[in-house]
Short mmCIF file of C-alpha atoms in Angstrom, two decimals:
data_model
loop_
_atom_site.label_atom_id
_atom_site.label_comp_id
_atom_site.label_asym_id
_atom_site.label_seq_id
_atom_site.Cartn_x
_atom_site.Cartn_y
_atom_site.Cartn_z
CA MET A 1 -31.05 -3.10 -39.94
CA GLY A 2 -31.77 -2.99 -36.70
CA ASN A 3 -30.37 -4.54 -33.40
CA PRO A 4 -32.31 -7.44 -33.28
CA SER A 5 -32.19 -7.94 -28.93
CA GLY A 6 -33.43 -3.71 -29.22
CA GLU A 7 -30.20 -2.81 -27.20
CA PRO A 8 -28.38 0.21 -28.72
CA PRO A 9 -24.87 -0.20 -29.73
CA GLU A 10 -21.91 0.33 -27.48
CA PRO A 11 -19.85 3.97 -28.50
CA GLU A 12 -17.06 3.66 -30.19
CA ASP A 13 -14.61 4.51 -28.32
CA ASP A 14 -16.08 1.55 -24.99
CA ALA A 15 -15.54 -0.80 -27.71
CA GLU A 16 -12.20 -0.03 -28.24
CA ARG A 17 -11.47 0.08 -24.92
CA ARG A 18 -12.88 -3.15 -23.82
CA ARG A 19 -11.02 -4.65 -27.14
CA ARG A 20 -7.57 -2.82 -25.38
CA ASP A 21 -8.13 -4.39 -22.39
CA ARG A 22 -9.01 -7.84 -22.96
CA ASP A 23 -5.36 -7.91 -25.05
CA THR A 24 -3.40 -6.43 -22.86
CA GLU A 25 -4.86 -8.78 -20.34
CA PRO A 26 -2.11 -11.64 -18.13
CA ILE A 27 -2.28 -14.27 -20.08
CA PRO A 28 -3.26 -17.44 -16.64
CA ARG A 29 -0.96 -20.09 -15.70
CA VAL A 30 -2.30 -23.26 -16.26
CA ARG A 31 -2.47 -25.51 -14.14
CA PRO A 32 -1.16 -29.27 -15.49
CA ASP A 33 -4.67 -30.94 -13.79
CA GLU A 34 -6.45 -28.43 -14.88
CA GLY A 35 -6.68 -29.87 -18.94
CA PRO A 36 -7.18 -27.37 -21.96
CA GLY A 37 -9.41 -25.04 -20.06
CA PHE A 38 -8.60 -21.67 -18.59
CA GLY A 39 -9.50 -22.61 -14.90
CA THR A 40 -12.18 -24.35 -13.16
CA GLY A 41 -13.57 -20.80 -11.77
CA PRO A 42 -14.83 -17.62 -12.88
CA ASP A 43 -10.66 -16.06 -11.71
CA TYR A 44 -9.13 -19.18 -13.85
CA SER A 45 -7.80 -20.59 -11.33
CA ASP A 46 -8.18 -21.70 -7.88
CA GLY A 47 -7.87 -19.10 -6.14
CA PRO A 48 -7.93 -15.21 -6.86
CA SER A 49 -5.42 -13.88 -8.46
CA TYR A 50 -3.76 -15.94 -11.76
CA SER A 51 -0.50 -17.54 -9.79
CA ASP A 52 0.33 -18.77 -6.48
CA GLY A 53 1.78 -15.65 -5.41
CA PRO A 54 2.06 -11.91 -6.29
CA GLY A 55 4.15 -12.54 -9.21
CA TYR A 56 2.47 -13.69 -12.53
CA SER A 57 4.42 -16.66 -13.40
CA GLU A 58 7.52 -18.68 -12.84
CA GLY A 59 10.08 -19.68 -15.42
CA VAL A 60 12.97 -18.45 -17.33
CA GLY A 61 12.78 -14.76 -19.29
CA TYR A 62 15.29 -14.21 -22.29
CA GLY A 63 18.34 -12.92 -21.09
CA GLY A 64 18.90 -16.03 -18.07
CA GLU A 65 16.47 -13.70 -15.76
CA GLU A 66 14.32 -16.07 -13.99
CA ARG A 67 10.34 -14.98 -12.78
CA ARG A 68 9.62 -16.01 -9.18
CA ALA A 69 6.65 -16.16 -7.33
CA GLY A 70 6.62 -13.61 -4.58
CA THR A 71 8.77 -11.61 -6.38
CA ARG A 72 7.36 -8.29 -8.54
CA GLY A 73 10.01 -8.87 -11.55
CA TRP A 74 13.21 -10.94 -12.59
CA VAL A 75 14.92 -11.88 -10.75
CA ARG A 76 18.42 -12.77 -11.88
CA ASP A 77 19.75 -16.11 -11.50
CA PRO A 78 22.77 -16.38 -8.86
CA ASP A 79 24.66 -19.31 -10.77
CA GLN A 80 25.16 -16.87 -13.79
CA GLY A 81 27.15 -14.38 -11.28
CA PRO A 82 26.86 -10.52 -10.90
CA GLU A 83 26.95 -8.34 -14.04
CA ILE A 84 30.31 -6.13 -14.99
CA SER A 85 30.26 -3.66 -17.62
CA GLU A 86 33.12 -3.02 -20.00
CA GLU A 87 34.10 0.22 -18.37
CA GLU A 88 34.66 -2.05 -15.43
CA LEU A 89 36.67 -4.78 -15.99
CA ALA A 90 38.79 -2.08 -17.84
CA GLY A 91 39.64 -0.75 -14.53
CA LEU A 92 40.73 -4.10 -13.23
CA ARG A 93 42.68 -5.29 -15.96
CA VAL A 94 46.21 -5.41 -15.14
CA ASP A 95 49.93 -5.28 -16.94
CA ALA A 96 52.39 -7.80 -15.65
CA SER A 97 53.70 -5.20 -13.64
CA GLY A 98 51.02 -4.64 -11.95
CA MET A 99 49.83 -1.59 -13.26
CA PRO A 100 46.35 -0.69 -14.98
CA LEU A 101 45.74 -0.92 -18.77
CA GLY A 102 42.45 0.97 -18.42
CA PRO A 103 41.52 5.12 -17.69
CA ARG A 104 44.76 6.02 -14.94
CA ARG A 105 43.26 6.74 -11.74
CA VAL A 106 44.37 9.33 -9.76
CA LEU A 107 45.69 8.29 -6.40
CA PRO A 108 44.67 9.00 -2.78
CA LEU A 109 45.11 12.66 -1.33
CA GLU A 110 45.35 13.03 2.68
CA ASP A 111 41.90 14.62 4.76
CA GLU A 112 43.80 17.27 6.69
CA PRO A 113 46.58 20.14 5.19
CA THR A 114 49.74 20.54 7.40
CA SER A 115 49.61 22.98 10.27
CA LEU A 116 52.16 24.79 7.90
CA VAL A 117 49.73 25.63 4.61
CA ALA A 118 46.60 25.17 7.18
CA ARG A 119 47.33 28.61 8.58
CA TYR A 120 46.84 30.33 4.20
CA LEU A 121 43.72 28.45 3.68
CA PHE A 122 40.34 30.25 4.18
CA PRO A 123 37.45 28.64 6.06
CA THR A 124 35.04 28.09 2.97
CA GLU A 125 38.06 26.22 0.43
CA ARG A 126 38.65 22.90 0.67
CA TYR A 127 42.01 21.54 0.72
CA ARG A 128 43.36 19.03 -2.50
CA GLY A 129 46.36 18.12 -1.32
CA GLU A 130 50.34 19.61 -0.95
CA TRP A 131 53.86 18.60 -2.24
CA LYS A 132 57.32 18.58 -1.23
CA ARG A 133 59.71 19.37 -3.90
CA HIS A 134 61.03 16.09 -5.68
CA LYS A 135 64.69 15.53 -3.15
CA ILE A 136 66.94 15.81 -6.57
CA TYR A 137 66.46 19.20 -5.37
CA LEU A 138 68.98 18.29 -2.21
CA ALA A 139 71.21 16.36 -5.08
CA THR A 140 73.27 19.64 -5.46
CA PRO A 141 73.69 20.75 -1.57
CA LEU A 142 74.65 17.51 -0.84
CA LEU A 143 77.16 16.55 -3.12
CA ILE A 144 78.71 19.87 -2.55
CA GLY A 145 78.73 18.75 1.02
CA LEU A 146 80.15 15.43 0.69
CA LEU A 147 82.67 17.06 -1.12
CA ALA A 148 84.06 19.30 0.97
CA THR A 149 84.04 17.11 3.23
CA PHE A 150 86.31 14.52 1.80
CA VAL A 151 89.18 17.66 0.83
CA LEU A 152 88.99 19.89 3.66
CA GLY A 153 88.94 17.06 5.55
CA TYR A 154 92.25 15.72 3.81
CA LEU A 155 92.90 19.42 3.87
CA SER A 156 93.12 19.37 7.65
CA GLY A 157 95.27 16.38 8.13
CA PHE A 158 97.79 17.76 5.41
CA LEU A 159 98.03 20.33 7.75
CA ALA A 160 97.85 19.77 10.82
CA GLY A 161 100.77 17.56 10.07
CA GLN A 162 102.36 20.04 8.60
CA GLN A 163 102.09 22.18 12.41
CA VAL A 164 99.96 24.85 10.89
CA GLY A 165 97.32 25.71 13.40
CA THR A 166 95.86 28.76 11.70
CA LEU A 167 95.57 27.03 8.41
CA THR A 168 93.87 24.21 10.04
CA THR A 169 91.20 26.08 12.19
CA ILE A 170 90.07 28.00 8.71
CA ALA A 171 89.62 24.68 7.16
CA VAL A 172 87.69 23.30 9.58
CA LEU A 173 85.46 26.72 9.99
CA ILE A 174 85.09 26.76 5.92
CA TRP A 175 83.52 23.38 6.52
CA LEU A 176 81.43 24.30 8.84
CA GLY A 177 80.07 27.35 6.56
CA ILE A 178 79.72 25.19 4.12
CA MET A 179 77.82 22.27 6.25
CA GLY A 180 75.69 25.05 7.54
CA TRP A 181 74.88 26.34 4.32
CA VAL A 182 73.62 22.58 3.19
CA ALA A 183 71.47 22.70 6.42
CA TRP A 184 70.12 25.58 5.26
CA ARG A 185 69.02 24.42 1.72
CA VAL A 186 67.81 20.76 3.25
CA ALA A 187 65.52 22.99 5.62
CA ASP A 188 64.46 25.04 2.68
CA TRP A 189 62.96 22.37 0.88
CA TYR A 190 61.11 20.43 3.85
CA PHE A 191 59.19 24.01 4.03
CA ASP A 192 58.80 24.53 0.20
CA ARG A 193 54.96 22.72 -0.37
CA PHE A 194 52.75 23.76 -3.69
CA ILE A 195 49.88 23.60 -2.42
CA LEU A 196 46.26 22.90 -4.23
CA THR A 197 42.82 23.82 -2.74
CA ASN A 198 39.66 24.21 -5.45
CA LYS A 199 40.03 27.22 -5.85
CA ARG A 200 43.47 27.95 -6.18
CA VAL A 201 47.08 26.98 -6.59
CA MET A 202 49.78 27.86 -4.37
CA VAL A 203 53.22 27.60 -3.89
CA VAL A 204 54.56 28.50 -0.24
CA ASN A 205 58.49 29.22 0.41
CA GLY A 206 60.63 30.82 2.71
CA ILE A 207 62.20 30.00 6.53
CA ILE A 208 62.89 33.41 7.55
CA THR A 209 61.36 35.17 5.70
CA ARG A 210 58.10 33.38 4.46
CA GLN A 211 56.66 33.62 0.47
CA VAL A 212 53.41 32.87 -0.57
CA ALA A 213 52.43 33.16 -4.57
CA MET A 214 49.45 32.17 -5.61
CA MET A 215 46.91 31.72 -8.82
CA PRO A 216 43.21 31.02 -9.03
CA LEU A 217 42.30 28.26 -11.07
CA LEU A 218 39.46 30.00 -13.00
CA ARG A 219 42.47 32.66 -14.40
CA VAL A 220 44.84 29.75 -15.64
CA THR A 221 44.76 30.13 -19.14
CA ASP A 222 47.48 27.47 -20.34
CA MET A 223 49.38 24.76 -17.68
CA LYS A 224 51.46 22.49 -19.08
CA TYR A 225 54.61 20.46 -17.63
CA GLU A 226 57.86 19.97 -18.90
CA GLN A 227 60.38 16.30 -18.17
CA SER A 228 64.17 16.11 -19.26
CA PRO A 229 65.68 12.11 -19.66
CA LEU A 230 66.32 12.47 -16.28
CA GLY A 231 62.77 14.08 -14.98
CA ARG A 232 60.88 11.00 -16.26
CA ALA A 233 63.64 8.25 -15.34
CA LEU A 234 63.20 9.83 -11.68
CA ASN A 235 59.89 11.26 -12.10
CA TYR A 236 59.55 14.82 -11.54
CA GLY A 237 58.94 17.91 -13.44
CA THR A 238 58.79 21.59 -14.28
CA PHE A 239 54.88 23.16 -14.24
CA VAL A 240 54.64 26.27 -16.60
CA LEU A 241 51.15 28.36 -15.49
CA GLU A 242 49.72 31.05 -18.09
CA SER A 243 47.41 33.60 -16.67
CA ALA A 244 45.84 35.59 -20.14
CA GLY A 245 49.36 36.44 -20.81
CA GLN A 246 50.34 38.46 -17.80
CA GLU A 247 52.94 37.62 -16.09
CA GLN A 248 52.96 36.43 -12.76
CA ALA A 249 54.72 35.59 -9.39
CA LEU A 250 53.64 31.69 -10.07
CA ARG A 251 54.51 30.81 -13.95
CA GLU A 252 57.23 28.09 -13.51
CA ILE A 253 57.83 25.56 -10.35
CA LYS A 254 60.67 23.28 -10.82
CA TYR A 255 60.91 19.36 -9.21
CA LEU A 256 57.37 18.46 -8.26
CA PRO A 257 56.72 14.93 -8.16
CA ASN A 258 54.77 12.57 -9.65
CA PRO A 259 54.34 15.45 -12.83
CA ASN A 260 51.13 13.47 -14.66
CA GLU A 261 49.34 12.44 -11.69
CA LEU A 262 49.55 16.20 -10.21
CA TYR A 263 48.51 17.45 -13.92
CA LEU A 264 45.40 15.23 -14.08
CA ARG A 265 44.64 16.61 -9.98
CA VAL A 266 44.95 20.22 -11.43
CA VAL A 267 42.57 19.76 -14.83
CA GLU A 268 40.33 17.79 -12.92
CA GLU A 269 39.83 20.57 -10.77
CA MET A 270 39.30 22.81 -13.26
CA TYR A 271 37.12 21.48 -15.42
CA GLU A 272 35.53 18.63 -13.57
CA PRO A 273 34.75 19.55 -9.44
CA GLN A 274 31.67 18.10 -9.39
CA ALA A 275 33.09 15.04 -9.88
CA VAL A 276 36.21 15.71 -7.57
CA GLU A 277 33.84 15.70 -4.89
CA ALA A 278 31.21 12.90 -5.29
CA ARG A 279 34.73 11.04 -5.76
CA LEU A 280 36.35 12.56 -2.66
CA GLY A 281 32.55 11.50 -0.71
CA LYS A 282 32.74 8.39 -1.16
CA GLU A 283 35.99 7.54 -0.44
CA ALA A 284 34.74 8.92 2.73
CA GLU A 285 31.92 6.58 2.72
CA GLU A 286 33.52 3.79 2.19
CA ALA A 287 36.41 5.05 5.10
CA LYS A 288 33.50 5.19 7.35
CA ALA A 289 32.41 1.66 6.39
CA ASP A 290 35.79 0.54 6.80
CA ASP A 291 35.89 1.71 9.97
CA GLY A 292 32.46 0.44 11.09
CA ALA A 293 32.98 -2.71 9.93
#
């Protein structure tokens, strides 16, 4: 039969769209003094909107969140505190000695290289740190100097009592020579540096004759560090670098401090350089904010 009103039927697409719009309309909030109806005016409320503010309604959401008037989203109840993820909690947990139980974080580095190292860096190279060898490197020369002081001191006193002036002078000269050698080894330790940048690793040593050995990070095919029982007790180790099975000047570096920390530094620079840049940039921003405060 035809349509009794005489109006042509709506197209099926328009009818479907109208039904979808009607189903997705927000449900208006019913005022307590209005009874079961939807409102007192054509807009279902006393004003042109569905609520007292730009938000749709007030109430508590499923996750303890609250929709407040004047907001366009769910606002978390401040009494519940901030949300902390499990990853953040893992970084905050520590043991009885204060060491973190979560993934080990690398320690902060110096911002600028020393004048001893800066001369060997080209302008576009990013400085990552420099390390002296562990002080155990000085154990042998210091023990020799201490032993020579006691032995030659006793010998000089004994020879002086025997009135042998020539031998006493020789003993003193030997002691001065040994102490000069000890001072040389201490100076050599001070000027000896292991350097890490975003491009390469370097070892710079020597007092009168300077030696600079380096290896690009891209050519490092294998890297490991070794620790003896004494090295584990005093926290030092030996680094071994391999480069495509070839012999190179920079292969074995002994007596490096904090070998695990240094290993993480080099590996992170080799495999996650973007993460290093992001972390250092964040640390710089935090330091700048602290200075401003």
